[in-house]
Amino acid sequence: MSGFGIAGPLMMANGALISGFGFTANGPTGQSWFLWPGIALMVFSSFTELFIRYDVLWLAIKGGCIELVNIFRRLLNKDAWADAEDDDDPVPKYEQVPLLWWGTGLLASVIFTCFVMGFMFGMPVYQSLIAIILSFMLSFIGLQASGQTDINPLGSIGKVTQLVFAKMPAESVKAVQKNNLMAGNMAASAAAQSVDMVGDLKTGHLLGASPRSQFLAQMVGSVFAVI
């Protein structure tokens, strides 16, 4: 606001800018002059917010790593490895969501996402997979932050992914920008959907609803939402 509303008109009045908007080789414009400093401020503010909540970040990473280890240990028919705080699950086994259900859905979602990103936006498969992995990891941060502060740091999550994709190879600058934007969108969307679904599961838990039934309802709703 201060850039486009105050500094921009003053710089145009002094002849430092040739126009308020657009990109041209004839000289700097207000849009080209203030765009990148504005983006830099957004990135640094997002990272500052993330580092201030370093404890939330650590708990989210720790919880995600433990859950991944537990998944692989269950697949190998071994006892789960977890903190003492996470040993007791209040939901009976027959009401929990089976690994086959969400595992199959996860695999189908990964394949479909790679197809859409490649077919619609020209993103290479390996970049789509990197974005999916980052989205998965950063979703834990969104969940932990939302649970402790009631704020989902979608801006920070998207900016972290965009920073990783800043140097990803592409055939043109436009393709780099497009892939960067889509990767950030994937991460932020994954975090938003994760927080929404966990919030629904929490409400259902407080009401005594079955997580398995809620999962089926979410799956049916997602299918019709896409259609």
PDB file of C-alpha atoms in Angstrom:
ATOM      1  CA  MET A   1       0.000   0.000   0.000  1.00  0.00           C
ATOM      2  CA  SER A   2       2.783   2.423   0.906  1.00  0.00           C
ATOM      3  CA  GLY A   3       4.684   1.427  -2.246  1.00  0.00           C
ATOM      4  CA  PHE A   4       1.914   1.748  -4.825  1.00  0.00           C
ATOM      5  CA  GLY A   5      -0.066   4.388  -2.947  1.00  0.00           C
ATOM      6  CA  ILE A   6       2.670   6.766  -1.766  1.00  0.00           C
ATOM      7  CA  ALA A   7       6.147   5.975  -3.067  1.00  0.00           C
ATOM      8  CA  GLY A   8       4.950   5.044  -6.564  1.00  0.00           C
ATOM      9  CA  PRO A   9       3.174   8.340  -7.338  1.00  0.00           C
ATOM     10  CA  LEU A  10       6.088  10.321  -5.879  1.00  0.00           C
ATOM     11  CA  MET A  11       8.602   8.449  -8.038  1.00  0.00           C
ATOM     12  CA  MET A  12       6.426   8.965 -11.116  1.00  0.00           C
ATOM     13  CA  ALA A  13       6.163  12.668 -10.349  1.00  0.00           C
ATOM     14  CA  ASN A  14       9.959  12.878 -10.115  1.00  0.00           C
ATOM     15  CA  GLY A  15      10.424  10.972 -13.378  1.00  0.00           C
ATOM     16  CA  ALA A  16      11.976   7.878 -11.800  1.00  0.00           C
ATOM     17  CA  LEU A  17       9.167   5.676 -13.156  1.00  0.00           C
ATOM     18  CA  ILE A  18       7.661   5.861 -16.620  1.00  0.00           C
ATOM     19  CA  SER A  19       4.274   4.381 -15.664  1.00  0.00           C
ATOM     20  CA  GLY A  20       2.417   2.768 -12.820  1.00  0.00           C
ATOM     21  CA  PHE A  21       1.784  -0.693 -14.261  1.00  0.00           C
ATOM     22  CA  GLY A  22       3.188  -3.104 -16.801  1.00  0.00           C
ATOM     23  CA  PHE A  23       6.619  -4.395 -17.767  1.00  0.00           C
ATOM     24  CA  THR A  24       8.534  -2.650 -20.521  1.00  0.00           C
ATOM     25  CA  ALA A  25      12.096  -2.291 -21.784  1.00  0.00           C
ATOM     26  CA  ASN A  26      11.679   1.490 -21.985  1.00  0.00           C
ATOM     27  CA  GLY A  27      12.227   1.945 -18.275  1.00  0.00           C
ATOM     28  CA  PRO A  28      11.082   0.955 -14.786  1.00  0.00           C
ATOM     29  CA  THR A  29       7.415   0.959 -13.865  1.00  0.00           C
ATOM     30  CA  GLY A  30       5.735   0.919 -10.498  1.00  0.00           C
ATOM     31  CA  GLN A  31       4.775  -2.717 -10.924  1.00  0.00           C
ATOM     32  CA  SER A  32       8.269  -3.882 -11.871  1.00  0.00           C
ATOM     33  CA  TRP A  33       9.920  -1.712  -9.218  1.00  0.00           C
ATOM     34  CA  PHE A  34       7.824  -2.853  -6.243  1.00  0.00           C
ATOM     35  CA  LEU A  35       6.981  -6.427  -7.268  1.00  0.00           C
ATOM     36  CA  TRP A  36      10.137  -8.231  -6.179  1.00  0.00           C
ATOM     37  CA  PRO A  37      10.736  -6.270  -2.950  1.00  0.00           C
ATOM     38  CA  GLY A  38       7.135  -7.057  -2.048  1.00  0.00           C
ATOM     39  CA  ILE A  39       7.641 -10.753  -2.727  1.00  0.00           C
ATOM     40  CA  ALA A  40      10.868 -10.704  -0.702  1.00  0.00           C
ATOM     41  CA  LEU A  41       9.035  -9.129   2.241  1.00  0.00           C
ATOM     42  CA  MET A  42       6.339 -11.812   2.042  1.00  0.00           C
ATOM     43  CA  VAL A  43       8.943 -14.592   1.994  1.00  0.00           C
ATOM     44  CA  PHE A  44      10.943 -13.204   4.916  1.00  0.00           C
ATOM     45  CA  SER A  45       7.828 -12.510   6.977  1.00  0.00           C
ATOM     46  CA  SER A  46       6.649 -16.078   6.379  1.00  0.00           C
ATOM     47  CA  PHE A  47      10.004 -17.534   7.411  1.00  0.00           C
ATOM     48  CA  THR A  48      10.139 -15.246  10.445  1.00  0.00           C
ATOM     49  CA  GLU A  49       6.728 -16.508  11.517  1.00  0.00           C
ATOM     50  CA  LEU A  50       7.901 -20.086  10.999  1.00  0.00           C
ATOM     51  CA  PHE A  51      11.144 -19.675  12.956  1.00  0.00           C
ATOM     52  CA  ILE A  52       9.399 -17.910  15.831  1.00  0.00           C
ATOM     53  CA  ARG A  53       7.341 -21.075  16.230  1.00  0.00           C
ATOM     54  CA  TYR A  54      10.381 -23.336  16.113  1.00  0.00           C
ATOM     55  CA  ASP A  55       8.942 -25.539  18.859  1.00  0.00           C
ATOM     56  CA  VAL A  56       5.826 -26.189  16.792  1.00  0.00           C
ATOM     57  CA  LEU A  57       8.011 -26.917  13.781  1.00  0.00           C
ATOM     58  CA  TRP A  58      10.090 -29.429  15.738  1.00  0.00           C
ATOM     59  CA  LEU A  59       7.053 -31.197  17.203  1.00  0.00           C
ATOM     60  CA  ALA A  60       5.479 -31.468  13.760  1.00  0.00           C
ATOM     61  CA  ILE A  61       8.625 -32.910  12.162  1.00  0.00           C
ATOM     62  CA  LYS A  62       9.142 -35.293  15.076  1.00  0.00           C
ATOM     63  CA  GLY A  63       5.536 -36.492  15.006  1.00  0.00           C
ATOM     64  CA  GLY A  64       5.599 -36.985  11.254  1.00  0.00           C
ATOM     65  CA  CYS A  65       8.829 -38.999  11.366  1.00  0.00           C
ATOM     66  CA  ILE A  66       7.512 -41.207  14.164  1.00  0.00           C
ATOM     67  CA  GLU A  67       4.309 -41.869  12.256  1.00  0.00           C
ATOM     68  CA  LEU A  68       6.241 -42.820   9.120  1.00  0.00           C
ATOM     69  CA  VAL A  69       8.398 -45.226  11.125  1.00  0.00           C
ATOM     70  CA  ASN A  70       5.285 -46.735  12.696  1.00  0.00           C
ATOM     71  CA  ILE A  71       3.702 -47.297   9.296  1.00  0.00           C
ATOM     72  CA  PHE A  72       6.709 -49.226   8.015  1.00  0.00           C
ATOM     73  CA  ARG A  73       7.009 -51.196  11.246  1.00  0.00           C
ATOM     74  CA  ARG A  74       3.363 -52.224  11.020  1.00  0.00           C
ATOM     75  CA  LEU A  75       3.929 -53.339   7.449  1.00  0.00           C
ATOM     76  CA  LEU A  76       6.777 -55.519   8.746  1.00  0.00           C
ATOM     77  CA  ASN A  77       4.509 -56.869  11.524  1.00  0.00           C
ATOM     78  CA  LYS A  78       6.550 -55.225  14.250  1.00  0.00           C
ATOM     79  CA  ASP A  79       5.452 -53.213  17.255  1.00  0.00           C
ATOM     80  CA  ALA A  80       4.959 -49.511  16.658  1.00  0.00           C
ATOM     81  CA  TRP A  81       7.737 -47.212  17.783  1.00  0.00           C
ATOM     82  CA  ALA A  82       6.256 -44.121  19.403  1.00  0.00           C
ATOM     83  CA  ASP A  83       6.529 -41.776  22.345  1.00  0.00           C
ATOM     84  CA  ALA A  84       4.751 -42.693  25.533  1.00  0.00           C
ATOM     85  CA  GLU A  85       2.264 -39.893  24.888  1.00  0.00           C
ATOM     86  CA  ASP A  86       1.180 -41.516  21.632  1.00  0.00           C
ATOM     87  CA  ASP A  87       0.793 -45.099  22.871  1.00  0.00           C
ATOM     88  CA  ASP A  88      -2.918 -44.962  23.703  1.00  0.00           C
ATOM     89  CA  ASP A  89      -5.397 -44.625  20.855  1.00  0.00           C
ATOM     90  CA  PRO A  90      -8.898 -43.875  22.192  1.00  0.00           C
ATOM     91  CA  VAL A  91     -10.522 -45.286  19.042  1.00  0.00           C
ATOM     92  CA  PRO A  92     -11.225 -49.039  18.936  1.00  0.00           C
ATOM     93  CA  LYS A  93      -9.366 -50.996  16.287  1.00  0.00           C
ATOM     94  CA  TYR A  94     -12.517 -51.876  14.345  1.00  0.00           C
ATOM     95  CA  GLU A  95     -13.397 -48.172  13.982  1.00  0.00           C
ATOM     96  CA  GLN A  96      -9.968 -47.054  12.774  1.00  0.00           C
ATOM     97  CA  VAL A  97      -9.296 -46.407   9.097  1.00  0.00           C
ATOM     98  CA  PRO A  98      -7.449 -49.417   7.618  1.00  0.00           C
ATOM     99  CA  LEU A  99      -4.040 -48.849   6.102  1.00  0.00           C
ATOM    100  CA  LEU A 100      -5.235 -50.359   2.824  1.00  0.00           C
ATOM    101  CA  TRP A 101      -7.949 -47.727   2.459  1.00  0.00           C
ATOM    102  CA  TRP A 102      -5.923 -44.582   2.846  1.00  0.00           C
ATOM    103  CA  GLY A 103      -2.809 -46.164   1.326  1.00  0.00           C
ATOM    104  CA  THR A 104      -4.695 -46.988  -1.862  1.00  0.00           C
ATOM    105  CA  GLY A 105      -6.226 -43.533  -1.920  1.00  0.00           C
ATOM    106  CA  LEU A 106      -2.823 -41.952  -1.407  1.00  0.00           C
ATOM    107  CA  LEU A 107      -1.306 -43.913  -4.292  1.00  0.00           C
ATOM    108  CA  ALA A 108      -4.202 -43.029  -6.590  1.00  0.00           C
ATOM    109  CA  SER A 109      -3.945 -39.363  -5.589  1.00  0.00           C
ATOM    110  CA  VAL A 110      -0.210 -39.282  -6.315  1.00  0.00           C
ATOM    111  CA  ILE A 111      -0.684 -40.818  -9.763  1.00  0.00           C
ATOM    112  CA  PHE A 112      -3.588 -38.523 -10.603  1.00  0.00           C
ATOM    113  CA  THR A 113      -1.713 -35.445  -9.365  1.00  0.00           C
ATOM    114  CA  CYS A 114       1.351 -36.263 -11.470  1.00  0.00           C
ATOM    115  CA  PHE A 115      -0.886 -36.787 -14.494  1.00  0.00           C
ATOM    116  CA  VAL A 116      -2.750 -33.504 -14.049  1.00  0.00           C
ATOM    117  CA  MET A 117       0.422 -31.521 -13.356  1.00  0.00           C
ATOM    118  CA  GLY A 118       2.111 -32.975 -16.424  1.00  0.00           C
ATOM    119  CA  PHE A 119      -0.848 -32.857 -18.806  1.00  0.00           C
ATOM    120  CA  MET A 120      -2.296 -29.492 -17.807  1.00  0.00           C
ATOM    121  CA  PHE A 121       0.785 -27.556 -16.696  1.00  0.00           C
ATOM    122  CA  GLY A 122       3.752 -29.378 -18.224  1.00  0.00           C
ATOM    123  CA  MET A 123       5.409 -30.112 -14.879  1.00  0.00           C
ATOM    124  CA  PRO A 124       7.854 -33.056 -15.003  1.00  0.00           C
ATOM    125  CA  VAL A 125       6.886 -36.117 -12.986  1.00  0.00           C
ATOM    126  CA  TYR A 126       9.900 -35.910 -10.687  1.00  0.00           C
ATOM    127  CA  GLN A 127       9.067 -32.302  -9.807  1.00  0.00           C
ATOM    128  CA  SER A 128       5.480 -33.294  -9.070  1.00  0.00           C
ATOM    129  CA  LEU A 129       6.756 -36.044  -6.770  1.00  0.00           C
ATOM    130  CA  ILE A 130       9.069 -33.609  -4.981  1.00  0.00           C
ATOM    131  CA  ALA A 131       6.163 -31.208  -4.506  1.00  0.00           C
ATOM    132  CA  ILE A 132       3.994 -34.035  -3.146  1.00  0.00           C
ATOM    133  CA  ILE A 133       6.688 -35.098  -0.665  1.00  0.00           C
ATOM    134  CA  LEU A 134       7.149 -31.504   0.485  1.00  0.00           C
ATOM    135  CA  SER A 135       3.380 -31.128   0.776  1.00  0.00           C
ATOM    136  CA  PHE A 136       3.202 -34.245   2.937  1.00  0.00           C
ATOM    137  CA  MET A 137       5.965 -33.066   5.257  1.00  0.00           C
ATOM    138  CA  LEU A 138       4.750 -29.478   5.522  1.00  0.00           C
ATOM    139  CA  SER A 139       1.190 -30.610   6.214  1.00  0.00           C
ATOM    140  CA  PHE A 140       2.382 -31.854   9.609  1.00  0.00           C
ATOM    141  CA  ILE A 141       3.575 -28.336  10.354  1.00  0.00           C
ATOM    142  CA  GLY A 142       0.184 -26.946   9.389  1.00  0.00           C
ATOM    143  CA  LEU A 143      -1.578 -29.498  11.584  1.00  0.00           C
ATOM    144  CA  GLN A 144       0.652 -28.871  14.582  1.00  0.00           C
ATOM    145  CA  ALA A 145       0.450 -25.093  14.245  1.00  0.00           C
ATOM    146  CA  SER A 146      -3.325 -25.171  13.822  1.00  0.00           C
ATOM    147  CA  GLY A 147      -3.721 -27.409  16.852  1.00  0.00           C
ATOM    148  CA  GLN A 148      -1.602 -25.190  19.099  1.00  0.00           C
ATOM    149  CA  THR A 149      -2.322 -21.703  17.780  1.00  0.00           C
ATOM    150  CA  ASP A 150      -5.520 -22.116  15.721  1.00  0.00           C
ATOM    151  CA  ILE A 151      -3.615 -20.594  12.775  1.00  0.00           C
ATOM    152  CA  ASN A 152      -2.681 -22.578   9.687  1.00  0.00           C
ATOM    153  CA  PRO A 153       0.528 -21.007   8.266  1.00  0.00           C
ATOM    154  CA  LEU A 154      -0.401 -21.570   4.616  1.00  0.00           C
ATOM    155  CA  GLY A 155       1.670 -18.606   3.476  1.00  0.00           C
ATOM    156  CA  SER A 156       4.811 -19.976   5.093  1.00  0.00           C
ATOM    157  CA  ILE A 157       4.169 -23.470   3.748  1.00  0.00           C
ATOM    158  CA  GLY A 158       3.676 -22.216   0.209  1.00  0.00           C
ATOM    159  CA  LYS A 159       6.745 -19.977   0.352  1.00  0.00           C
ATOM    160  CA  VAL A 160       8.972 -22.799   1.622  1.00  0.00           C
ATOM    161  CA  THR A 161       7.954 -24.946  -1.339  1.00  0.00           C
ATOM    162  CA  GLN A 162       8.435 -22.085  -3.772  1.00  0.00           C
ATOM    163  CA  LEU A 163      11.900 -21.456  -2.362  1.00  0.00           C
ATOM    164  CA  VAL A 164      12.833 -25.103  -2.968  1.00  0.00           C
ATOM    165  CA  PHE A 165      11.500 -24.893  -6.534  1.00  0.00           C
ATOM    166  CA  ALA A 166      13.236 -21.595  -7.304  1.00  0.00           C
ATOM    167  CA  LYS A 167      16.167 -23.369  -8.975  1.00  0.00           C
ATOM    168  CA  MET A 168      14.299 -26.296 -10.498  1.00  0.00           C
ATOM    169  CA  PRO A 169      15.268 -26.677 -14.176  1.00  0.00           C
ATOM    170  CA  ALA A 170      12.784 -25.827 -16.921  1.00  0.00           C
ATOM    171  CA  GLU A 171      12.860 -24.889 -20.588  1.00  0.00           C
ATOM    172  CA  SER A 172      12.041 -21.222 -19.986  1.00  0.00           C
ATOM    173  CA  VAL A 173      11.634 -18.616 -17.274  1.00  0.00           C
ATOM    174  CA  LYS A 174       7.879 -18.779 -17.750  1.00  0.00           C
ATOM    175  CA  ALA A 175       7.929 -22.539 -17.144  1.00  0.00           C
ATOM    176  CA  VAL A 176      10.019 -22.052 -13.990  1.00  0.00           C
ATOM    177  CA  GLN A 177       7.513 -19.510 -12.692  1.00  0.00           C
ATOM    178  CA  LYS A 178       4.582 -21.774 -13.542  1.00  0.00           C
ATOM    179  CA  ASN A 179       6.095 -24.834 -11.854  1.00  0.00           C
ATOM    180  CA  ASN A 180       7.077 -22.727  -8.862  1.00  0.00           C
ATOM    181  CA  LEU A 181       3.557 -21.393  -8.476  1.00  0.00           C
ATOM    182  CA  MET A 182       1.916 -24.802  -8.875  1.00  0.00           C
ATOM    183  CA  ALA A 183       4.278 -26.421  -6.361  1.00  0.00           C
ATOM    184  CA  GLY A 184       3.476 -23.770  -3.774  1.00  0.00           C
ATOM    185  CA  ASN A 185      -0.209 -24.173  -4.514  1.00  0.00           C
ATOM    186  CA  MET A 186       0.026 -27.945  -4.020  1.00  0.00           C
ATOM    187  CA  ALA A 187       1.722 -27.588  -0.629  1.00  0.00           C
ATOM    188  CA  ALA A 188      -0.652 -24.914   0.649  1.00  0.00           C
ATOM    189  CA  SER A 189      -3.700 -26.828  -0.598  1.00  0.00           C
ATOM    190  CA  ALA A 190      -2.501 -30.055   1.023  1.00  0.00           C
ATOM    191  CA  ALA A 191      -1.980 -28.292   4.352  1.00  0.00           C
ATOM    192  CA  ALA A 192      -5.388 -26.621   4.134  1.00  0.00           C
ATOM    193  CA  GLN A 193      -7.196 -29.873   3.327  1.00  0.00           C
ATOM    194  CA  SER A 194      -5.297 -31.745   6.046  1.00  0.00           C
ATOM    195  CA  VAL A 195      -6.257 -29.231   8.704  1.00  0.00           C
ATOM    196  CA  ASP A 196      -9.880 -29.218   7.545  1.00  0.00           C
ATOM    197  CA  MET A 197     -10.135 -33.007   7.630  1.00  0.00           C
ATOM    198  CA  VAL A 198      -8.448 -33.327  11.019  1.00  0.00           C
ATOM    199  CA  GLY A 199     -10.800 -30.664  12.343  1.00  0.00           C
ATOM    200  CA  ASP A 200     -13.748 -32.695  11.077  1.00  0.00           C
ATOM    201  CA  LEU A 201     -12.342 -35.842  12.676  1.00  0.00           C
ATOM    202  CA  LYS A 202     -11.881 -34.005  15.964  1.00  0.00           C
ATOM    203  CA  THR A 203     -15.485 -32.827  15.918  1.00  0.00           C
ATOM    204  CA  GLY A 204     -16.635 -36.347  15.097  1.00  0.00           C
ATOM    205  CA  HIS A 205     -14.521 -37.740  17.932  1.00  0.00           C
ATOM    206  CA  LEU A 206     -16.086 -35.319  20.411  1.00  0.00           C
ATOM    207  CA  LEU A 207     -19.520 -36.420  19.216  1.00  0.00           C
ATOM    208  CA  GLY A 208     -18.606 -40.105  19.364  1.00  0.00           C
ATOM    209  CA  ALA A 209     -18.691 -40.694  15.603  1.00  0.00           C
ATOM    210  CA  SER A 210     -16.711 -43.496  13.979  1.00  0.00           C
ATOM    211  CA  PRO A 211     -13.527 -42.348  12.164  1.00  0.00           C
ATOM    212  CA  ARG A 212     -14.111 -45.070   9.588  1.00  0.00           C
ATOM    213  CA  SER A 213     -17.583 -43.732   8.795  1.00  0.00           C
ATOM    214  CA  GLN A 214     -16.233 -40.193   8.625  1.00  0.00           C
ATOM    215  CA  PHE A 215     -13.498 -41.318   6.248  1.00  0.00           C
ATOM    216  CA  LEU A 216     -16.064 -42.910   3.942  1.00  0.00           C
ATOM    217  CA  ALA A 217     -18.201 -39.769   4.058  1.00  0.00           C
ATOM    218  CA  GLN A 218     -15.168 -37.604   3.253  1.00  0.00           C
ATOM    219  CA  MET A 219     -14.244 -39.884   0.361  1.00  0.00           C
ATOM    220  CA  VAL A 220     -17.739 -39.774  -1.143  1.00  0.00           C
ATOM    221  CA  GLY A 221     -17.892 -36.011  -0.692  1.00  0.00           C
ATOM    222  CA  SER A 222     -14.483 -35.556  -2.323  1.00  0.00           C
ATOM    223  CA  VAL A 223     -15.513 -37.591  -5.370  1.00  0.00           C
ATOM    224  CA  PHE A 224     -18.672 -35.563  -5.928  1.00  0.00           C
ATOM    225  CA  ALA A 225     -16.809 -32.301  -5.234  1.00  0.00           C
ATOM    226  CA  VAL A 226     -14.332 -33.097  -8.008  1.00  0.00           C
ATOM    227  CA  ILE A 227     -17.112 -34.064 -10.402  1.00  0.00           C
TER     228      ILE A 227
END
